[in-house]
XYZ file of N, CA and C in Angstrom:
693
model
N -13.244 -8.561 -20.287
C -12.849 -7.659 -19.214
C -12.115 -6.419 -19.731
N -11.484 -6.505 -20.657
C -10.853 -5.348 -21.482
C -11.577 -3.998 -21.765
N -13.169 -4.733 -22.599
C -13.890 -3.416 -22.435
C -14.314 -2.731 -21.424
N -14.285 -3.420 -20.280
C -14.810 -2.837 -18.827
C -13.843 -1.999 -18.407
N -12.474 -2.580 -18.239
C -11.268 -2.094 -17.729
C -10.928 -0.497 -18.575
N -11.443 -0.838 -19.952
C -10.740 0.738 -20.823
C -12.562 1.598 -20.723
N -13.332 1.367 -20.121
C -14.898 2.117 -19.700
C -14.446 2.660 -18.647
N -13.984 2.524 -17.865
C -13.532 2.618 -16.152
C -12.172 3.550 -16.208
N -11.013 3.132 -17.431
C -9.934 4.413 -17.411
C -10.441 5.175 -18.349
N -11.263 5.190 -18.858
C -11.724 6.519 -19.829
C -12.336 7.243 -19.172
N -13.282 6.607 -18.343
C -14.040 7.634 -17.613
C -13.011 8.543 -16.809
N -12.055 7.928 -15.936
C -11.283 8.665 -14.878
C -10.708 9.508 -16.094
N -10.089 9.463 -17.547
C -9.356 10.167 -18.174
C -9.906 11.453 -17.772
N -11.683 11.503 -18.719
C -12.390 12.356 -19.138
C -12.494 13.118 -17.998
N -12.119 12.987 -16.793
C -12.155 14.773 -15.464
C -11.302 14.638 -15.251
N -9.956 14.381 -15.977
C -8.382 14.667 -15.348
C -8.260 16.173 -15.711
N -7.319 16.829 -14.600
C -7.177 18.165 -14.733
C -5.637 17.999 -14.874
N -5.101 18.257 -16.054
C -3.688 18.651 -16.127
C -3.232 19.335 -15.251
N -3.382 20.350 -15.025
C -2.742 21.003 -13.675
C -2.315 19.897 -12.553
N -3.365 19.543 -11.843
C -3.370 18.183 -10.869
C -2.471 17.240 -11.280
N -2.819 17.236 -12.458
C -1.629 15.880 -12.672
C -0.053 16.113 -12.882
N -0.078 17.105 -13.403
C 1.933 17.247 -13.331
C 1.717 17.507 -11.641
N 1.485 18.738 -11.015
C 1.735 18.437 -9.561
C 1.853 17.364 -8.972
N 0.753 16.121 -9.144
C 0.713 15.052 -8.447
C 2.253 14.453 -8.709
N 2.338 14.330 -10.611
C 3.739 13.631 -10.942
C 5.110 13.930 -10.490
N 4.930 15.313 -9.885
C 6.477 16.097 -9.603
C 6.423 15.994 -7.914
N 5.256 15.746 -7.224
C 5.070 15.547 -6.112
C 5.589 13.675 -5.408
N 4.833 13.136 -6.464
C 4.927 11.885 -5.952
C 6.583 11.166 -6.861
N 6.592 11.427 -8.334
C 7.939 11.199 -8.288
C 8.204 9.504 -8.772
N 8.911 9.262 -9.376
C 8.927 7.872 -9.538
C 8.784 7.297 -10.729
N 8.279 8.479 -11.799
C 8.090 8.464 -13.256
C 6.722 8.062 -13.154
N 5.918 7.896 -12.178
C 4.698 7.305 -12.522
C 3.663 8.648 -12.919
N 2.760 8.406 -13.639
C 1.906 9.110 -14.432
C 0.449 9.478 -13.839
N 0.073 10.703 -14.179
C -1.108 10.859 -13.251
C -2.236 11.480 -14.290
N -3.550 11.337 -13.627
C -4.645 11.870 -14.565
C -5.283 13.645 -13.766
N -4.782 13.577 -12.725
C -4.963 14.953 -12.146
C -6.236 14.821 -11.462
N -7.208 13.144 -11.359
C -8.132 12.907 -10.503
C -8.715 12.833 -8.880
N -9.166 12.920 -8.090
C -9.255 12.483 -6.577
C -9.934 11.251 -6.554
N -9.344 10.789 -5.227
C -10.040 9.676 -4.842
C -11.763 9.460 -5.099
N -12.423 10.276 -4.225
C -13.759 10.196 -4.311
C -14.635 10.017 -5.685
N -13.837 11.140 -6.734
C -14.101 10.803 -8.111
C -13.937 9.496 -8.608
N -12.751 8.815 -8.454
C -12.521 7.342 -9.216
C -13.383 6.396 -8.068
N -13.599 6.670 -7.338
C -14.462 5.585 -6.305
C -16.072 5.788 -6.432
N -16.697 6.844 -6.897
C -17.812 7.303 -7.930
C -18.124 6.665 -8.984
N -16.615 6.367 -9.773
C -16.419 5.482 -11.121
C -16.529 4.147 -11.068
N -15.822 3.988 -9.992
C -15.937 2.631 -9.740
C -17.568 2.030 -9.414
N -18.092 2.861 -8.267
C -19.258 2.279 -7.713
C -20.071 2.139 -9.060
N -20.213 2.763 -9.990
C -21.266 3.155 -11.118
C -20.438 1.822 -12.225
N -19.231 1.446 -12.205
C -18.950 0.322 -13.489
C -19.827 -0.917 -12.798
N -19.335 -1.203 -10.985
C -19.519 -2.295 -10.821
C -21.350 -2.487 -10.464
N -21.915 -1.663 -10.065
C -23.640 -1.561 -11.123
C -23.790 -2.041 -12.301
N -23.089 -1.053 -13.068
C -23.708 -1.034 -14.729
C -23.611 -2.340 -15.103
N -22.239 -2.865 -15.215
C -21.953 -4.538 -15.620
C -21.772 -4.981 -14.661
N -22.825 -5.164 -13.665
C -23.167 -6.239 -12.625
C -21.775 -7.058 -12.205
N -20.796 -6.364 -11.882
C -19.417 -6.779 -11.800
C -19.381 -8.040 -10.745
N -19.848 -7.442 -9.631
C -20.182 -8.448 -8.781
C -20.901 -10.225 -8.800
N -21.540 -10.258 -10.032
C -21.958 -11.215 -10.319
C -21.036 -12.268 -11.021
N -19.753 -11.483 -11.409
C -18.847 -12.323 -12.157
C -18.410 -13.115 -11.101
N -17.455 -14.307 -12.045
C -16.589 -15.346 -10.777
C -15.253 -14.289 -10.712
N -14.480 -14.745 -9.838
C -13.687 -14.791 -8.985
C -12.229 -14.252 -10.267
N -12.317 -15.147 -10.833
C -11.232 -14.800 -11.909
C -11.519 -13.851 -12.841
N -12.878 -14.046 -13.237
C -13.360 -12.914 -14.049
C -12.764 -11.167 -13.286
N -13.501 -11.036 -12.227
C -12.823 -10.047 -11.419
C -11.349 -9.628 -11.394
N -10.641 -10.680 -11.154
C -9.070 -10.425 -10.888
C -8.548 -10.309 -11.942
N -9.159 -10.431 -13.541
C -8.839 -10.353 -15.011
C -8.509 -8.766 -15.095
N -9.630 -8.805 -14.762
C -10.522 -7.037 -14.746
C -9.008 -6.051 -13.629
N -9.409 -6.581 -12.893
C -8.318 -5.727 -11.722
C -6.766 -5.528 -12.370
N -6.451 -6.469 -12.650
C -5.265 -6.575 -13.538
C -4.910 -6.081 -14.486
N -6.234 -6.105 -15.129
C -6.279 -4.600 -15.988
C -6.109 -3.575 -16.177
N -6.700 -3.402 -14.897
C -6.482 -1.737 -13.952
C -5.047 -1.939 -13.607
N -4.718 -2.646 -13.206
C -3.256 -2.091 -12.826
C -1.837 -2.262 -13.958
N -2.331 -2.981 -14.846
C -1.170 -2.754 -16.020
C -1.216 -1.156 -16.198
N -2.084 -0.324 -15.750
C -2.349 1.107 -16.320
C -0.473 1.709 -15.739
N -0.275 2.783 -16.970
C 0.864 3.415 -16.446
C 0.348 4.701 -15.338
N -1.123 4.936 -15.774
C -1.413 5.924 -14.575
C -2.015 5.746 -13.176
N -1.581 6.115 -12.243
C -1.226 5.773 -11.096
C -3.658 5.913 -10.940
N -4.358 6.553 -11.310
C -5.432 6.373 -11.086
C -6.381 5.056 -11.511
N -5.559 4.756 -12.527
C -6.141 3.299 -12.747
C -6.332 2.334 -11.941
N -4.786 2.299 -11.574
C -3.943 1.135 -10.275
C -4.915 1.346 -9.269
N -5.031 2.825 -8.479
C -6.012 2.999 -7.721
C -7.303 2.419 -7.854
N -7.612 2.609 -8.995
C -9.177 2.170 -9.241
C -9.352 0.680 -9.264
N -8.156 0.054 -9.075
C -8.608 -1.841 -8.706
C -8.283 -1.520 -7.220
N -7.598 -1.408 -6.788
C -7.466 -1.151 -5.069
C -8.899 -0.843 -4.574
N -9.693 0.277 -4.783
C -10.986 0.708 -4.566
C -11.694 -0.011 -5.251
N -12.043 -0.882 -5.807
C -12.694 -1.926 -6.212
C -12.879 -2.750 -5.103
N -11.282 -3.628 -4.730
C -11.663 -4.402 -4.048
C -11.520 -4.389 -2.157
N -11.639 -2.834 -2.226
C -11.690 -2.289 -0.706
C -13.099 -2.240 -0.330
N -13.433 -1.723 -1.658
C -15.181 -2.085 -1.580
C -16.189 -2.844 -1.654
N -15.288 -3.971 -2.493
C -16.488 -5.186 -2.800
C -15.391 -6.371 -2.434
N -14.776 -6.702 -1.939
C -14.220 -8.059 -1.386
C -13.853 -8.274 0.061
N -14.994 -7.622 1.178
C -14.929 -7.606 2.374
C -15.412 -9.257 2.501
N -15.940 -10.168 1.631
C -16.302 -11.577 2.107
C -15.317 -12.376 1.429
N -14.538 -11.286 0.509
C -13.560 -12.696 -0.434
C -12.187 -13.020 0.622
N -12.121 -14.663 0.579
C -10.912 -14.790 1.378
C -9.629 -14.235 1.247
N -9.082 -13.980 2.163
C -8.099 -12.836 2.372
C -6.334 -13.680 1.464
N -6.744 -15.104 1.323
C -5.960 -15.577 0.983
C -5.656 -15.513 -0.416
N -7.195 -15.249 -1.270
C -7.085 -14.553 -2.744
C -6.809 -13.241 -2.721
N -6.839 -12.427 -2.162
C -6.274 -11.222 -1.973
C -4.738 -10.753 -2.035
N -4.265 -11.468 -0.826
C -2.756 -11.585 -0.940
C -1.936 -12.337 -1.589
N -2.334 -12.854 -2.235
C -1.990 -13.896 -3.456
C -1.935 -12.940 -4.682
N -2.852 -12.344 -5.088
C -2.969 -11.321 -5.775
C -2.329 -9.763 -6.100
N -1.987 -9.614 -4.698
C -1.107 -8.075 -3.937
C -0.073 -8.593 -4.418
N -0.189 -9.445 -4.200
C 1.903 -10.249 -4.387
C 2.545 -10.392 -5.597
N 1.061 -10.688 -6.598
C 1.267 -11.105 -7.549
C 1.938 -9.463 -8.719
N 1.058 -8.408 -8.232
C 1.363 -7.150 -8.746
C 3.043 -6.664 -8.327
N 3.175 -7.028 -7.595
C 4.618 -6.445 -7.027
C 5.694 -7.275 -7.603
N 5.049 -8.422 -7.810
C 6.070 -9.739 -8.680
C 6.451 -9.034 -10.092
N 5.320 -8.403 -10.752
C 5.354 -7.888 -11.552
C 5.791 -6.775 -11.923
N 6.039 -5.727 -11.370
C 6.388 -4.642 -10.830
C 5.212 -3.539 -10.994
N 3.851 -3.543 -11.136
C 3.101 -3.128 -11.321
C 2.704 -1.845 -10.372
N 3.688 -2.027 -9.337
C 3.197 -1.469 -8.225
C 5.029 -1.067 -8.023
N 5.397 0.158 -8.334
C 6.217 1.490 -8.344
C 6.331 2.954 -7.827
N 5.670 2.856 -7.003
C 5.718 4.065 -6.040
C 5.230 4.182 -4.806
N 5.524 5.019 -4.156
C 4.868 5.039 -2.707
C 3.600 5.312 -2.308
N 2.989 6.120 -3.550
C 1.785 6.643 -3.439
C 0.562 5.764 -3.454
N 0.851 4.597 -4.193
C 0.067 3.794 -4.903
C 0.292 2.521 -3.881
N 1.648 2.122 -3.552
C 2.277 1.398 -2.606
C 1.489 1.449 -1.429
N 1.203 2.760 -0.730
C 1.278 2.789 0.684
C -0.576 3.164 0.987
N -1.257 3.609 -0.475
C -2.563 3.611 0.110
C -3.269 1.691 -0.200
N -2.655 0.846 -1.371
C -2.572 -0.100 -0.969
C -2.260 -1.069 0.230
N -1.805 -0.604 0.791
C -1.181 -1.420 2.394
C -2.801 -0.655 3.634
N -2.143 0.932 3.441
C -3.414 1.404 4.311
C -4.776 0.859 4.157
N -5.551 0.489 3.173
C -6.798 0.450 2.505
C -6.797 -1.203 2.344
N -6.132 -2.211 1.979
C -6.000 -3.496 2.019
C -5.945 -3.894 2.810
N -4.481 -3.731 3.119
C -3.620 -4.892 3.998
C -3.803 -4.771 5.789
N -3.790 -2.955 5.820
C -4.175 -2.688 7.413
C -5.182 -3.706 7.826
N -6.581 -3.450 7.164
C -7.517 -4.397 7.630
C -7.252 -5.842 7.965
N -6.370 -6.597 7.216
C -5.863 -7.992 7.079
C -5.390 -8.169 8.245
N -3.988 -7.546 8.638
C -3.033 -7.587 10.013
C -3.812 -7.634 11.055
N -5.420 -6.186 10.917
C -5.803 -6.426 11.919
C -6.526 -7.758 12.326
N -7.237 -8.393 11.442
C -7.947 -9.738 11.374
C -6.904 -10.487 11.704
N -5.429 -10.454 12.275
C -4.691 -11.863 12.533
C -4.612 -13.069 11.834
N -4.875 -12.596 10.489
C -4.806 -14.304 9.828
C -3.371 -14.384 9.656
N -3.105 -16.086 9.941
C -2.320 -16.381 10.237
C -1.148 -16.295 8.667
N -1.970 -16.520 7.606
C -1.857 -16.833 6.336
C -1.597 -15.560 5.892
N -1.659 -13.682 6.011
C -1.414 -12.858 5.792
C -0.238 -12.861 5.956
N -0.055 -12.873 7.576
C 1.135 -12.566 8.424
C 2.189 -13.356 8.082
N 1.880 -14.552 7.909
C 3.341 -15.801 7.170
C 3.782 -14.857 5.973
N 2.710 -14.496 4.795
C 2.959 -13.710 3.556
C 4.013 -12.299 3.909
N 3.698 -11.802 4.809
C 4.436 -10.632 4.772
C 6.047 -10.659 5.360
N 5.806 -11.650 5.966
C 7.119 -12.623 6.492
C 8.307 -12.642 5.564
N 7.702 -12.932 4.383
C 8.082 -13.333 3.119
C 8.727 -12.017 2.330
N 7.308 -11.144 2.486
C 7.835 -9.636 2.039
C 9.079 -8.844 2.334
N 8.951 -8.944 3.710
C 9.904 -8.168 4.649
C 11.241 -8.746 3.913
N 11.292 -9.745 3.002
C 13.228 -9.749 2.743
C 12.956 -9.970 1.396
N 12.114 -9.353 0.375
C 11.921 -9.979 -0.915
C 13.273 -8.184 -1.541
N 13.828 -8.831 -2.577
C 14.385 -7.501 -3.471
C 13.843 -6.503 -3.799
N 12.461 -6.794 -4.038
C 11.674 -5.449 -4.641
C 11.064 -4.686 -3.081
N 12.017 -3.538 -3.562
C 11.686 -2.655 -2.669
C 10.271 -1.774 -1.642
N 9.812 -2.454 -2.916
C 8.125 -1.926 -2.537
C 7.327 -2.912 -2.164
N 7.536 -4.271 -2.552
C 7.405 -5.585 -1.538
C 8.040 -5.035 -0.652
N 8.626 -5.485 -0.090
C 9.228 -5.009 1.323
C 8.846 -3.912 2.210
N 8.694 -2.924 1.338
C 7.912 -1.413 2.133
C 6.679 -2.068 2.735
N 5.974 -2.831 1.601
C 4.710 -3.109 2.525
C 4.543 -4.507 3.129
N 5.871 -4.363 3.831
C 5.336 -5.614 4.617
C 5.433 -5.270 5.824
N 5.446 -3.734 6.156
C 5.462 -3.244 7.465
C 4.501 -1.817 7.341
N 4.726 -1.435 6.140
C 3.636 -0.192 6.453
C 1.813 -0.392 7.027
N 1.904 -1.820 6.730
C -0.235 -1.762 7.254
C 0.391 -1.662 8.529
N 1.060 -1.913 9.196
C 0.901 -1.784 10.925
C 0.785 -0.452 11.386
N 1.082 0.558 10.261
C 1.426 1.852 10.898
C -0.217 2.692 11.734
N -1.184 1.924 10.873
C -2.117 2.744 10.835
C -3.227 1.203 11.478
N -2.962 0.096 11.618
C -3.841 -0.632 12.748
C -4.023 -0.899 13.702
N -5.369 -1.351 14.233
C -5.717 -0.830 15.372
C -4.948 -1.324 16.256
N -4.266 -2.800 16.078
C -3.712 -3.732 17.037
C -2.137 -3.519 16.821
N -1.626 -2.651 16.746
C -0.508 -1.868 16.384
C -0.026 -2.573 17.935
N 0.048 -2.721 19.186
C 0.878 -3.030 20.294
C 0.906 -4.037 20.180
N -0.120 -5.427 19.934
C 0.351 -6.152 19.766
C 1.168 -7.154 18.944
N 2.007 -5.842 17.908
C 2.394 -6.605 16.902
C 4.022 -6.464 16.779
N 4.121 -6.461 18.403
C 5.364 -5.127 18.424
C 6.713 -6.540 17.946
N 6.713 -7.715 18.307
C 7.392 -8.604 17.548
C 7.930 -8.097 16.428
N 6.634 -8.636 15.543
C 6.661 -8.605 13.621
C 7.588 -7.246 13.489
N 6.865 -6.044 13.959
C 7.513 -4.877 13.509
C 8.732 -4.601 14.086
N 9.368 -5.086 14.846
C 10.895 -4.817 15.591
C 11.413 -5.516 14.574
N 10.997 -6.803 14.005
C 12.241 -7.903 13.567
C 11.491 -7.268 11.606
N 10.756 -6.961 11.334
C 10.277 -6.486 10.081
C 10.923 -4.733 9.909
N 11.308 -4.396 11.049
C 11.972 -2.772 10.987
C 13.681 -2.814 11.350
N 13.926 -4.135 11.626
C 15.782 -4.131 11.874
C 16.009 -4.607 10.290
N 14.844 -5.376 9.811
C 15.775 -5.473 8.106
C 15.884 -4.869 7.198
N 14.665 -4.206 7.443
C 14.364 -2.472 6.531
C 15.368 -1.371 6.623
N 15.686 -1.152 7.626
C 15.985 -0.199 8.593
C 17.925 -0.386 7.426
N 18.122 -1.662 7.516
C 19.442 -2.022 7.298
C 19.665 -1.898 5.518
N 18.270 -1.908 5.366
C 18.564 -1.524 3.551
C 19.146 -0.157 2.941
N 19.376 0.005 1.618
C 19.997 1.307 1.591
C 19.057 2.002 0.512
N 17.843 1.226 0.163
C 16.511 2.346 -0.639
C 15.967 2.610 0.381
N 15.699 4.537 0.204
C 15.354 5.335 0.860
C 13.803 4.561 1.485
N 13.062 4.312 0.818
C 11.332 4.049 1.184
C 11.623 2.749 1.808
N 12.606 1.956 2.044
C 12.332 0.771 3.042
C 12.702 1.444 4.350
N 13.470 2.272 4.303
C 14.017 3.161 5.601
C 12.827 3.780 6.080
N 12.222 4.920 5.061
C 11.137 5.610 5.716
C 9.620 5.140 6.025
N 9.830 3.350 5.941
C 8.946 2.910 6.223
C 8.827 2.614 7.599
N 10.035 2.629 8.113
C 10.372 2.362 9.563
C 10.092 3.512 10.059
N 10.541 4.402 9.826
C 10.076 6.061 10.364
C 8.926 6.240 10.842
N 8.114 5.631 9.311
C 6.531 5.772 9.467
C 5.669 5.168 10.988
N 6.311 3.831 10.973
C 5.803 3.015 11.873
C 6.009 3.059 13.444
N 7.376 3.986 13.575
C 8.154 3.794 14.588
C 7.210 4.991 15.378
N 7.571 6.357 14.255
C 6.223 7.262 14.918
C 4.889 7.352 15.302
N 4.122 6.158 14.906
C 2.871 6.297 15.450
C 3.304 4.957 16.693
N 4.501 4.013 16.769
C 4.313 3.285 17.893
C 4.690 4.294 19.107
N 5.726 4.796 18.726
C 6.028 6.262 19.910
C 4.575 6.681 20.640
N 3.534 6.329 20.358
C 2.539 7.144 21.160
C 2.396 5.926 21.893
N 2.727 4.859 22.048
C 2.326 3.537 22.658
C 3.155 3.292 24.080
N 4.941 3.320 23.184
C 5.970 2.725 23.814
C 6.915 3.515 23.287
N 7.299 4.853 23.787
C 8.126 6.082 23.068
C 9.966 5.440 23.374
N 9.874 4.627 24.633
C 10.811 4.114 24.867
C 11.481 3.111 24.148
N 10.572 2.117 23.637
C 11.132 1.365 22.655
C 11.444 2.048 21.551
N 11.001 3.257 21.139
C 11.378 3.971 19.616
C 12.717 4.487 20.217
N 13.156 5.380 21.155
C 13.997 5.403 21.718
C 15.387 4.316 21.321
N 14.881 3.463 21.792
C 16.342 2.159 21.825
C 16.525 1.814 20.887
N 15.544 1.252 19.858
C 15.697 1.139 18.183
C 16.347 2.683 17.460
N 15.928 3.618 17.718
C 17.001 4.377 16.951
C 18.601 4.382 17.347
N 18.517 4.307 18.309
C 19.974 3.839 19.612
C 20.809 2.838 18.960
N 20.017 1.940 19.095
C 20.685 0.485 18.368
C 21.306 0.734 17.068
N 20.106 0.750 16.133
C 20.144 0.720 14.692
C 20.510 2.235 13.980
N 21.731 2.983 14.505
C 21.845 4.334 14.596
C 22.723 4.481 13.137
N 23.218 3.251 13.399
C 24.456 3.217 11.900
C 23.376 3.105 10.620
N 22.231 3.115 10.936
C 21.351 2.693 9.687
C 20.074 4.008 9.311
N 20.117 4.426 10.354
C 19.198 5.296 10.169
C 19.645 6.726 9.345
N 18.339 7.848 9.057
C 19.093 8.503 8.307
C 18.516 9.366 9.286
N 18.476 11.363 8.236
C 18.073 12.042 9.348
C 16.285 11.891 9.047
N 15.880 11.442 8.265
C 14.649 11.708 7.597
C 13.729 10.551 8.773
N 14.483 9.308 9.070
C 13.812 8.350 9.564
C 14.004 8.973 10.935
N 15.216 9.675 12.043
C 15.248 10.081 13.085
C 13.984 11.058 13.246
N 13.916 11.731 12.414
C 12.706 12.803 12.283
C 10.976 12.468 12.375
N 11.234 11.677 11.809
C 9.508 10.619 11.487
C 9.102 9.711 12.687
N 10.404 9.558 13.339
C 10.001 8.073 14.275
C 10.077 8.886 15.549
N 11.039 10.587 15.421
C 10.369 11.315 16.808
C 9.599 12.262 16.853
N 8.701 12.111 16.093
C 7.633 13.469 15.780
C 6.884 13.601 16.834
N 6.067 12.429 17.650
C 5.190 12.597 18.855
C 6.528 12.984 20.077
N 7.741 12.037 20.404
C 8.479 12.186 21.343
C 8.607 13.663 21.630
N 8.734 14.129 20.599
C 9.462 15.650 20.553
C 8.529 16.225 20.694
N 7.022 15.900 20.235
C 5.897 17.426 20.518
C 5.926 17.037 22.153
């Protein structure tokens, strides 16, 4: 899996545009490292490795060898490039090897920024929450109070952007009073995130949660969670 994994970051190397990439690095922040690539490009790369070496035909572990690979990378396009792997080709794999796996990167700390953090949650995990498995939702349970900060970010950011966003208004009240109460900035502005797209639902409940939890909030999260209230 090694040679596959360094075929797949060479390729993304070979169209990195320096320019792109310090911007991206001074943009996103976090010390993490960039190749100056776009999405569509490394998802190009991807579609064409998992052809060439019939990736798909491997087992199960073989795959997650490979992915792991990709994400020991210090550059944030690598990491990407197992995410888009398996956004693309593990719509039949059980969701329970999946999050077993997500978990396993963050255990590790493999997963260090927001950028990388939060299109993981959007592109993964959204889909998961929306499927209601019961076995996701226990997992993120878990998230919502783990130390690592970026565990925790995403154990509320997939709601921001799924479809069943009202009915999840539970999880995210009692998953946004513990966040909310932390003092790293990105567990805070994860609540922001979420609070503002529920505002188009139930503007009133965003309302009372900033009310409540006022000693906790900052101005960045007041700002994010009333962006619809206020237009």
């Amino acid at each position: 899996m090694k040679e596959i994994s360094k075929n797949i970051q060479s390729k993304i190397t070979l169209i990195g545009q320096p320019d792109k990439a310090k911007w991206l690095e001074n943009y996103i922040k976090h010390d993490i490292k960039s190749k100056g690539v776009g999405i569509p490009e490394i998802r190009d790369i991807v579609k064409k490795a998992t052809k060439d070496y019939k990736l798909l035909e491997l087992n199960i572990s073989e795959q997650i060898e490979l992915l792991n690979d990709l994400m020991t990378s210090k550059y944030a396009e690598d990491k990407l490039s197992a995410i888009i792997y398996i956004q693309l080709n593990w719509n039949k794999i059980n969701e329970h090897e999946k999050i077993v796996l997500i978990s396993d990167w963050f255990d590790k700390e493999l997963i260090t920024d927001w950028n990388v953090c939060d299109w993981l949650c959007v592109r993964l995990l959204t889909p998961m929450v929306d499927n209601w498995t019961n076995d996701t939702l226990r997992e993120l349970q878990k998230w919502n109070k783990n130390q690592n900060q970026w565990k925790a970010r995403a154990s509320l950011v997939p709601f921001a952007q799924c479809k069943s966003l009202v009915k999840h208004k539970i999880l995210i009240e009692a998953f946004a009073i513990e966040l909310i109460k932390r003092k790293e900035r990105f567990c805070k502005t994860a609540v922001g995130w979420v609070l503002r797209e529920y505002s188009k639902i139930d503007p009133g409940f965003v309302t009372r949660f900033l009310h409540e939890y006022e000693k906790w909030t900052t101005k960045e999260v007041i700002k994010n969670a009333n962006k619809y209230i206020n237009e």
